XYZ file of C-alpha atoms in Angstrom:
572
model
C -20.151 -73.467 6.748
C -23.786 -71.838 6.646
C -25.232 -75.672 6.249
C -23.440 -76.003 9.803
C -25.531 -72.927 11.655
C -28.414 -74.437 9.829
C -28.371 -77.929 10.560
C -27.911 -77.868 14.249
C -29.480 -80.780 16.598
C -32.268 -80.799 18.866
C -31.326 -82.772 21.627
C -28.805 -82.496 23.977
C -27.230 -86.214 23.374
C -23.729 -86.093 22.002
C -23.299 -86.415 18.805
C -21.140 -89.976 18.804
C -23.684 -91.693 21.220
C -26.991 -91.684 18.601
C -26.452 -94.970 17.819
C -28.842 -96.990 15.046
C -31.231 -94.677 13.264
C -33.651 -92.427 15.139
C -37.058 -93.754 15.841
C -38.503 -91.024 14.496
C -36.641 -87.500 12.541
C -35.478 -85.002 14.327
C -37.570 -81.135 13.445
C -35.954 -78.021 12.787
C -37.118 -74.788 10.415
C -39.588 -77.295 9.112
C -37.153 -79.917 7.826
C -36.718 -83.220 8.919
C -33.103 -84.845 10.083
C -32.004 -88.885 10.267
C -29.139 -89.283 12.699
C -28.010 -92.667 12.235
C -24.313 -94.272 13.086
C -22.654 -96.587 10.042
C -19.546 -98.784 10.244
C -17.414 -98.013 6.571
C -13.686 -97.909 5.700
C -12.715 -94.432 4.144
C -12.344 -95.586 0.695
C -16.349 -96.520 0.459
C -17.551 -94.792 -2.304
C -20.027 -92.455 -1.597
C -22.858 -93.253 -3.511
C -22.813 -97.001 -1.725
C -22.962 -95.163 1.527
C -26.135 -93.387 -0.022
C -27.731 -96.499 -1.042
C -27.096 -97.808 3.095
C -28.699 -94.332 4.060
C -31.744 -94.547 1.601
C -32.898 -98.407 3.297
C -32.857 -96.851 6.103
C -34.811 -93.854 5.365
C -37.147 -96.721 3.986
C -38.297 -96.939 7.908
C -40.114 -93.664 6.779
C -42.501 -94.059 4.119
C -43.325 -90.613 4.002
C -40.088 -89.638 3.594
C -37.714 -89.347 0.948
C -34.135 -88.315 0.942
C -34.090 -84.641 -0.724
C -30.208 -84.071 -0.467
C -28.028 -85.350 -3.401
C -25.127 -86.300 -1.321
C -24.069 -87.032 2.678
C -23.967 -83.706 4.353
C -21.391 -84.452 6.591
C -19.274 -87.228 7.420
C -17.034 -87.674 10.436
C -14.133 -90.052 9.841
C -13.022 -91.176 13.867
C -10.454 -93.729 13.904
C -10.120 -94.601 10.166
C -14.329 -95.503 10.291
C -17.073 -93.597 9.464
C -19.189 -93.137 12.485
C -21.815 -91.015 11.486
C -23.924 -89.685 8.430
C -26.639 -86.948 8.711
C -28.878 -86.803 6.037
C -31.262 -84.062 5.199
C -35.026 -85.637 4.489
C -38.260 -84.023 3.555
C -42.086 -84.913 2.490
C -42.309 -86.351 -0.212
C -43.101 -84.123 -3.298
C -46.500 -83.875 -4.408
C -46.965 -80.816 -6.443
C -48.415 -81.574 -9.660
C -47.956 -78.548 -11.539
C -50.945 -76.850 -13.580
C -51.381 -77.910 -16.684
C -50.404 -75.645 -19.750
C -52.497 -73.342 -21.840
C -54.908 -75.350 -24.380
C -56.345 -72.202 -25.968
C -54.690 -71.489 -29.274
C -54.550 -67.423 -28.353
C -52.544 -68.520 -25.306
C -49.822 -70.677 -26.938
C -48.701 -68.205 -29.426
C -48.862 -65.126 -27.041
C -45.369 -63.180 -27.952
C -43.999 -59.843 -27.826
C -43.241 -57.516 -30.379
C -39.730 -57.047 -31.794
C -38.152 -53.711 -30.552
C -37.183 -50.789 -32.573
C -33.583 -52.076 -32.974
C -34.513 -55.157 -34.435
C -33.167 -54.298 -37.521
C -29.857 -53.708 -36.179
C -29.265 -57.170 -36.064
C -28.542 -56.839 -39.945
C -25.293 -55.446 -38.922
C -24.435 -58.071 -36.934
C -20.940 -60.008 -37.955
C -21.105 -64.039 -38.298
C -18.178 -65.997 -38.069
C -18.880 -69.801 -39.000
C -15.791 -72.297 -38.899
C -15.908 -75.947 -40.553
C -15.438 -77.915 -43.699
C -18.270 -77.369 -46.053
C -20.984 -75.201 -43.860
C -24.076 -75.368 -45.615
C -25.316 -71.616 -47.388
C -27.410 -69.787 -44.945
C -31.127 -68.463 -45.356
C -32.322 -65.446 -45.265
C -36.013 -65.786 -44.891
C -38.349 -68.663 -43.287
C -39.438 -69.577 -46.850
C -35.884 -70.506 -47.652
C -36.020 -72.682 -44.484
C -37.741 -75.722 -46.242
C -40.656 -75.861 -43.163
C -43.897 -77.948 -43.552
C -46.627 -75.954 -43.817
C -48.427 -77.294 -40.452
C -44.944 -75.796 -38.952
C -44.691 -72.781 -41.134
C -48.091 -71.535 -39.891
C -47.140 -71.964 -36.304
C -44.148 -70.042 -37.070
C -46.591 -67.182 -38.444
C -48.785 -67.309 -35.421
C -45.496 -66.812 -33.383
C -44.828 -63.553 -34.528
C -41.982 -64.570 -36.510
C -41.172 -62.312 -39.622
C -37.610 -62.917 -40.747
C -35.162 -65.082 -39.104
C -32.283 -64.043 -36.825
C -28.559 -64.060 -37.291
C -28.169 -67.504 -35.458
C -31.428 -68.853 -37.164
C -30.233 -67.966 -40.522
C -27.189 -70.289 -40.006
C -28.220 -72.593 -37.500
C -31.042 -74.126 -39.305
C -29.443 -74.569 -42.666
C -26.715 -76.570 -40.802
C -28.804 -78.501 -38.087
C -31.014 -79.337 -41.582
C -28.242 -80.675 -43.453
C -27.279 -83.180 -40.635
C -24.355 -81.083 -39.174
C -23.255 -80.922 -35.486
C -23.201 -77.157 -34.164
C -21.337 -75.272 -31.610
C -23.832 -72.399 -31.681
C -22.255 -69.297 -29.238
C -25.215 -66.297 -29.796
C -25.769 -63.497 -27.483
C -28.815 -63.676 -25.550
C -32.032 -62.835 -26.689
C -30.968 -63.627 -30.100
C -33.685 -66.876 -30.897
C -31.020 -69.974 -30.271
C -33.900 -72.128 -28.923
C -36.139 -71.849 -32.463
C -32.934 -71.952 -34.113
C -32.497 -75.767 -33.009
C -36.448 -76.898 -32.368
C -37.325 -75.864 -35.761
C -35.384 -77.882 -37.996
C -35.600 -80.909 -35.346
C -39.419 -80.640 -35.635
C -39.971 -80.370 -39.673
C -37.083 -83.576 -40.027
C -39.579 -85.739 -37.467
C -42.723 -84.340 -38.805
C -41.410 -84.733 -42.556
C -40.326 -88.372 -41.608
C -43.837 -89.036 -40.409
C -43.286 -89.322 -36.544
C -46.104 -89.804 -34.489
C -46.022 -90.140 -30.670
C -47.961 -93.491 -29.062
C -49.427 -93.582 -25.983
C -49.350 -97.452 -25.814
C -45.822 -98.262 -25.357
C -44.649 -98.965 -21.968
C -40.789 -97.385 -22.429
C -40.951 -94.537 -24.802
C -38.037 -93.665 -27.257
C -38.337 -90.221 -27.808
C -36.515 -88.594 -31.166
C -34.868 -85.726 -29.662
C -33.772 -84.988 -26.058
C -33.069 -81.665 -24.804
C -31.157 -80.989 -21.779
C -31.176 -77.290 -19.940
C -29.557 -76.640 -16.338
C -32.840 -75.300 -14.710
C -36.455 -75.825 -13.681
C -37.425 -72.868 -15.588
C -35.228 -72.700 -18.310
C -36.392 -75.882 -19.778
C -39.924 -75.456 -19.041
C -39.631 -72.460 -21.127
C -37.995 -74.811 -24.268
C -40.939 -77.531 -23.608
C -43.128 -74.488 -24.259
C -41.818 -73.724 -27.187
C -41.512 -76.594 -28.695
C -45.377 -77.438 -27.939
C -45.987 -74.116 -29.712
C -43.784 -74.803 -32.673
C -45.667 -78.781 -32.752
C -49.272 -77.000 -32.291
C -51.483 -79.172 -34.628
C -49.210 -82.145 -35.419
C -48.829 -85.375 -34.690
C -45.113 -84.898 -33.026
C -45.411 -84.419 -28.630
C -43.032 -83.034 -26.690
C -42.487 -83.378 -22.915
C -40.791 -81.948 -20.087
C -39.592 -83.513 -16.886
C -37.437 -81.932 -13.993
C -37.404 -81.863 -10.375
C -39.585 -80.781 -7.542
C -42.696 -81.944 -9.574
C -44.301 -85.763 -8.280
C -42.542 -88.336 -9.929
C -45.615 -90.289 -10.818
C -47.454 -87.650 -12.748
C -44.148 -87.110 -15.130
C -43.807 -90.857 -15.836
C -47.838 -90.709 -16.906
C -47.116 -87.642 -19.078
C -43.911 -89.591 -20.755
C -45.842 -92.252 -20.856
C -48.651 -90.553 -22.877
C -46.344 -90.544 -25.988
C -42.838 -89.019 -26.696
C -41.016 -87.357 -29.277
C -39.087 -84.887 -27.878
C -38.019 -84.951 -24.252
C -36.723 -81.868 -22.306
C -35.376 -82.544 -18.996
C -32.772 -81.349 -16.506
C -30.170 -83.558 -16.225
C -31.037 -85.698 -12.940
C -34.637 -86.209 -13.555
C -33.601 -87.273 -17.255
C -31.391 -89.678 -15.696
C -33.691 -90.887 -12.890
C -36.505 -91.376 -15.994
C -33.945 -93.220 -18.127
C -33.107 -95.408 -14.979
C -36.227 -96.378 -14.436
C -36.738 -98.222 -17.643
C -39.447 -95.844 -18.706
C -37.476 -93.960 -21.662
C -35.427 -95.679 -24.022
C -32.758 -93.958 -26.488
C -32.590 -96.366 -29.348
C -34.443 -94.192 -31.619
C -32.305 -91.108 -30.400
C -31.184 -88.739 -33.642
C -30.828 -85.569 -31.725
C -29.362 -84.501 -28.366
C -29.509 -81.020 -27.543
C -27.391 -78.889 -24.677
C -28.773 -75.764 -23.949
C -26.663 -73.144 -21.731
C -23.993 -75.670 -23.126
C -21.397 -73.745 -21.155
C -22.743 -74.537 -17.656
C -24.268 -78.113 -18.644
C -20.351 -78.820 -18.884
C -19.369 -76.713 -16.379
C -18.463 -78.371 -13.039
C -21.753 -78.909 -11.328
C -23.197 -81.004 -14.414
C -20.380 -82.524 -16.751
C -20.649 -85.975 -14.518
C -24.437 -86.208 -15.131
C -24.120 -85.034 -19.215
C -20.903 -88.254 -20.055
C -23.415 -90.166 -17.597
C -26.411 -89.227 -20.026
C -24.441 -90.350 -23.391
C -22.945 -93.321 -21.805
C -26.458 -94.545 -20.826
C -27.379 -97.869 -22.158
C -29.055 -97.534 -25.788
C -27.300 -94.345 -26.354
C -26.011 -93.829 -29.975
C -22.769 -92.797 -29.865
C -22.035 -89.201 -30.989
C -20.860 -90.714 -35.141
C -24.236 -92.068 -35.037
C -26.256 -88.989 -33.281
C -26.599 -85.427 -33.846
C -25.332 -83.026 -31.152
C -26.057 -79.600 -30.812
C -24.963 -76.894 -28.152
C -25.883 -73.460 -27.693
C -24.965 -71.060 -25.563
C -24.433 -67.292 -24.967
C -20.920 -67.689 -23.738
C -17.400 -70.212 -24.466
C -15.053 -70.260 -22.147
C -11.975 -72.075 -24.183
C -11.730 -75.225 -21.226
C -15.375 -75.360 -22.168
C -15.387 -75.661 -25.677
C -12.315 -78.217 -25.599
C -14.505 -80.264 -23.358
C -17.517 -79.916 -25.867
C -15.781 -81.702 -28.731
C -15.866 -84.885 -26.522
C -19.400 -84.946 -27.373
C -19.490 -84.120 -30.761
C -18.265 -85.424 -34.504
C -14.997 -84.657 -35.645
C -16.246 -82.292 -38.432
C -18.277 -80.277 -36.049
C -19.391 -76.572 -37.231
C -18.548 -73.751 -34.734
C -21.218 -70.605 -35.412
C -20.576 -67.202 -33.471
C -22.636 -64.473 -33.485
C -21.769 -61.150 -32.839
C -19.482 -60.888 -29.904
C -18.284 -63.982 -28.254
C -19.402 -64.056 -24.766
C -20.410 -60.492 -24.906
C -23.014 -58.403 -24.004
C -25.835 -57.342 -26.611
C -25.818 -53.429 -27.222
C -29.118 -52.874 -27.175
C -28.677 -52.802 -23.225
C -27.486 -49.754 -21.447
C -24.630 -50.303 -18.813
C -24.676 -48.542 -16.207
C -21.615 -49.215 -13.132
C -21.849 -47.567 -9.625
C -19.041 -47.785 -7.174
C -20.801 -48.278 -3.663
C -19.650 -50.092 -0.759
C -21.680 -53.271 0.524
C -23.238 -51.108 3.481
C -24.946 -48.412 0.893
C -25.909 -51.361 -1.586
C -29.798 -51.545 -0.099
C -30.505 -47.499 0.347
C -29.010 -47.011 -3.457
C -31.176 -50.047 -4.386
C -34.216 -48.412 -2.915
C -33.423 -44.839 -4.620
C -33.097 -46.842 -7.934
C -36.524 -48.814 -7.959
C -38.558 -45.932 -6.741
C -37.092 -44.184 -9.942
C -38.772 -46.912 -12.395
C -42.034 -47.156 -10.651
C -43.966 -50.200 -11.593
C -41.603 -51.271 -14.719
C -40.084 -54.831 -14.664
C -37.084 -54.985 -12.626
C -34.713 -58.329 -11.681
C -32.837 -57.892 -8.909
C -29.338 -60.655 -8.926
C -27.908 -61.314 -5.265
C -25.396 -64.078 -4.740
C -26.936 -66.061 -2.306
C -30.137 -67.900 -1.325
C -30.213 -65.639 2.236
C -29.931 -62.970 0.656
C -32.570 -63.513 -2.216
C -34.827 -63.718 0.868
C -33.416 -60.964 2.605
C -33.437 -58.127 0.243
C -37.286 -59.568 -1.013
C -38.399 -58.828 2.886
C -36.890 -55.852 2.935
C -38.689 -53.940 -0.425
C -41.995 -55.534 0.796
C -41.323 -53.680 4.418
C -40.794 -50.530 2.196
C -43.925 -50.922 0.218
C -42.630 -52.600 -3.093
C -44.511 -55.420 -4.215
C -41.539 -57.532 -4.754
C -40.958 -61.781 -5.283
C -37.929 -64.324 -4.866
C -36.610 -67.103 -6.669
C -34.095 -69.566 -5.653
C -33.249 -72.906 -5.721
C -34.265 -73.045 -1.649
C -38.245 -72.646 -2.733
C -40.573 -75.360 -3.673
C -41.494 -75.814 -7.078
C -45.097 -73.875 -6.290
C -43.062 -71.522 -5.101
C -40.903 -70.752 -7.841
C -43.691 -71.089 -10.551
C -45.828 -69.080 -8.800
C -42.810 -66.141 -8.317
C -42.415 -65.966 -12.180
C -46.526 -66.319 -12.514
C -46.650 -63.296 -10.353
C -43.259 -61.542 -12.229
C -44.860 -62.052 -15.699
C -48.219 -60.220 -15.072
C -47.060 -57.789 -12.951
C -48.529 -58.439 -9.997
C -45.184 -58.271 -8.209
C -43.051 -56.022 -10.858
C -40.037 -56.609 -8.798
C -38.209 -60.379 -8.701
C -35.165 -60.981 -6.448
C -33.222 -63.773 -7.844
C -30.029 -65.797 -7.785
C -28.497 -67.340 -10.676
C -31.388 -70.012 -10.788
C -33.060 -67.175 -12.799
C -30.048 -65.565 -14.716
C -29.873 -68.117 -17.541
C -32.091 -67.936 -21.131
C -35.230 -67.209 -19.067
C -37.432 -64.745 -21.775
C -39.587 -62.757 -20.013
C -41.635 -59.853 -21.572
C -41.053 -56.159 -20.937
C -38.262 -56.808 -18.179
C -36.986 -53.129 -18.740
C -34.341 -53.099 -16.000
C -31.674 -55.710 -14.466
C -29.981 -54.587 -11.318
C -26.928 -56.522 -10.095
C -26.869 -56.067 -6.505
C -23.847 -58.418 -5.630
C -21.910 -58.937 -9.216
C -21.072 -62.248 -9.966
C -17.707 -64.180 -9.355
C -17.673 -64.381 -13.177
C -18.061 -62.002 -16.484
C -20.101 -65.112 -18.619
C -22.468 -64.768 -15.350
C -22.757 -60.988 -16.051
C -23.408 -61.731 -19.607
C -26.022 -63.767 -18.687
C -27.697 -61.693 -15.954
C -27.805 -58.711 -18.433
C -29.364 -60.452 -21.106
C -32.117 -60.814 -19.419
C -33.487 -57.460 -20.676
C -32.971 -56.061 -24.221
C -34.070 -58.798 -26.179
C -35.478 -58.939 -29.275
C -33.897 -55.451 -30.396
C -35.727 -54.399 -27.129
C -34.211 -51.393 -25.173
C -33.133 -52.946 -21.880
C -31.038 -51.089 -19.309
C -28.577 -52.576 -16.268
C -27.351 -51.191 -13.464
C -24.614 -53.349 -11.069
C -23.407 -52.027 -7.810
C -19.558 -52.322 -7.994
C -18.279 -52.736 -4.438
C -14.074 -52.264 -4.597
C -13.559 -54.701 -1.533
C -15.260 -57.882 -3.239
C -15.436 -56.829 -7.016
C -12.202 -55.641 -7.743
C -11.371 -59.304 -9.413
C -13.541 -58.716 -11.987
C -13.139 -54.842 -13.199
C -10.923 -55.653 -16.650
C -13.435 -57.900 -17.459
C -16.321 -55.179 -16.689
C -14.535 -52.905 -18.891
C -13.904 -55.029 -21.765
C -16.955 -55.786 -22.405
C -18.253 -52.256 -21.550
C -16.367 -51.093 -24.259
C -17.322 -54.202 -26.607
C -20.838 -53.115 -26.129
C -19.965 -49.105 -27.264
C -20.977 -48.159 -23.583
C -19.451 -45.750 -21.546
C -16.612 -46.907 -19.060
C -16.342 -45.166 -15.901
C -13.268 -43.566 -15.299
C -13.035 -44.940 -12.036
C -13.498 -48.484 -13.212
C -10.349 -48.169 -15.658
C -8.307 -47.208 -12.963
C -9.325 -49.837 -10.312
C -8.677 -52.787 -13.664
C -5.775 -51.477 -14.590
C -3.821 -51.129 -11.115
C -5.432 -54.364 -10.351
C -2.147 -56.556 -9.896
C -2.224 -60.223 -11.208
C -5.978 -59.993 -12.263
C -5.451 -61.537 -16.257
C -10.041 -60.356 -15.972
C -12.545 -62.568 -17.160
C -12.889 -65.477 -14.846
C -11.445 -66.582 -11.339
C -11.602 -69.962 -11.774
C -8.625 -68.899 -15.155
C -11.338 -69.439 -17.991
C -11.313 -66.744 -20.762
C -13.732 -66.238 -23.386
C -13.450 -68.379 -26.505
C -13.845 -65.711 -29.453
C -13.255 -67.610 -32.301
C -12.993 -71.751 -33.025
C -10.313 -73.142 -30.896
C -9.910 -75.797 -33.699
C -7.163 -75.385 -35.622
C -7.550 -74.263 -39.000
C -9.294 -71.381 -40.901
C -12.787 -70.001 -40.398
C -14.567 -67.275 -42.827
C -16.823 -64.631 -41.806
C -19.679 -64.214 -43.830
C -19.742 -61.037 -46.365
C -23.167 -60.321 -45.653
C -24.198 -60.130 -42.378
C -27.373 -61.801 -40.903
C -30.665 -60.482 -40.149
C -32.623 -60.861 -37.119
C -36.458 -62.125 -36.130
C -38.101 -62.098 -33.025
C -37.531 -64.727 -30.996
C -40.663 -65.191 -29.150
C -40.230 -66.471 -25.738
C -37.778 -68.858 -25.987
C -34.962 -67.645 -26.248
C -25.561 -70.123 -8.578
C -24.242 -68.906 -6.253
C -24.250 -71.046 -2.796
C -24.425 -74.093 -4.050
C -27.899 -73.498 -6.047
C -30.439 -76.131 -6.537
C -30.822 -75.486 -10.835
C -32.961 -78.999 -11.227
């Protein structure tokens, strides 16, 4: 409904009499629209209709289709008589080059005062004959170049997910790993992959018109995949292994040129990966590793078709002939069962800490407040935090801009990030937040997953999400690497009651105080089963039949350095 309010006609002609494609795009709020009629049977595939649309758009060489699906289809007398497509200027944005100075590449922040508390975290490993955990990076068998880069990154001892994940991956086993946010999952899969490539003497070649990477890493958002790429680039510094990143919102020609310079580790969002592969610029015959970061999101409704298309791409090795690795902080049971389709039968399930739980280093506070009092409550809260970095999460893109504008009017340096902002604007917003130029960042779910930003002291849920796993990801932006963080959530009984029981469970599991009023709401909410309004529940153990074992010695933790949707959010 929100889209229909935006996408209004700017002339007076009735919709049904538009005829063929317009002589020029209609303009509205800086966007362009092409309006034309087609004749198509209702059963015609959307993809076939889209091809016709793109052919028509070809009449305007300065434009390109930026909508993935048809906005509206009007069937009159069993025929498609109107198609409205959103188009925009060709993407010409080229991101600034990543830093070349060693000091910038290896910048990291220190572990916090609670870092050694990781020693007491319980680890559960299930699957046949799991490899023994390592206790130090020296036991990981890293080559000299990689070991030096690990040291330069400030890593002193491995975190629990690294202690178990590194030997599992090094042994060639498929892995489904679930660990709390900020626990070092990115290094857990990058280090063993890079070690194997370096040991085998793999080197990037700039002389091939089709690049064949040995590893592909997939993540749901541009910001997260770029962060993973920078971590891979850091660990591969001074070696012959070359990581490359591809994602939407930047010039395609630039992306292709970067890939053709040589690519051993290809990091990307699903849509852009499929695009590059479809253009014949990337082959899959040499692929050894397929990594899904934030795997629960990658296999959820929005991305599952793309992931199945990726693994079904020509040349993609079967799951028996590749190593598949999945990492996330949450694993609903149905997602865990679906993930088994991508993994070998004997995959290992690794659970670190409370699966699907929040980190106990985050002090969680729930405040009961009605919708119309939220702005004043937020203002009061932010004034008490001074210039400390704070992420404010809202449920819609429209709200993100509205709240950011409101805070700026109140003389608070604020920026926002969401899927409707251009890639240049998104990167500028993150840069301003990281540097402290804008200490307040208002965000939708696009920023909730995986981002590791130094010194985020506070997270505010202005709007609570609809699912508890999204709540866990949001508050995980603070309290990372053993640092203490604070998360404040505004609870509106009119809209958030279905989440009450889940909140009580998460708060209790993280040894946080549970307000009595929240307990009363939780246990008086009829029909509220808690964890996910879509019927999903957390998987605290391996869903496969069979035994699991718990390690006698809980693992320890290391300083993972920076690495770790709301209304139709543009994730890619």
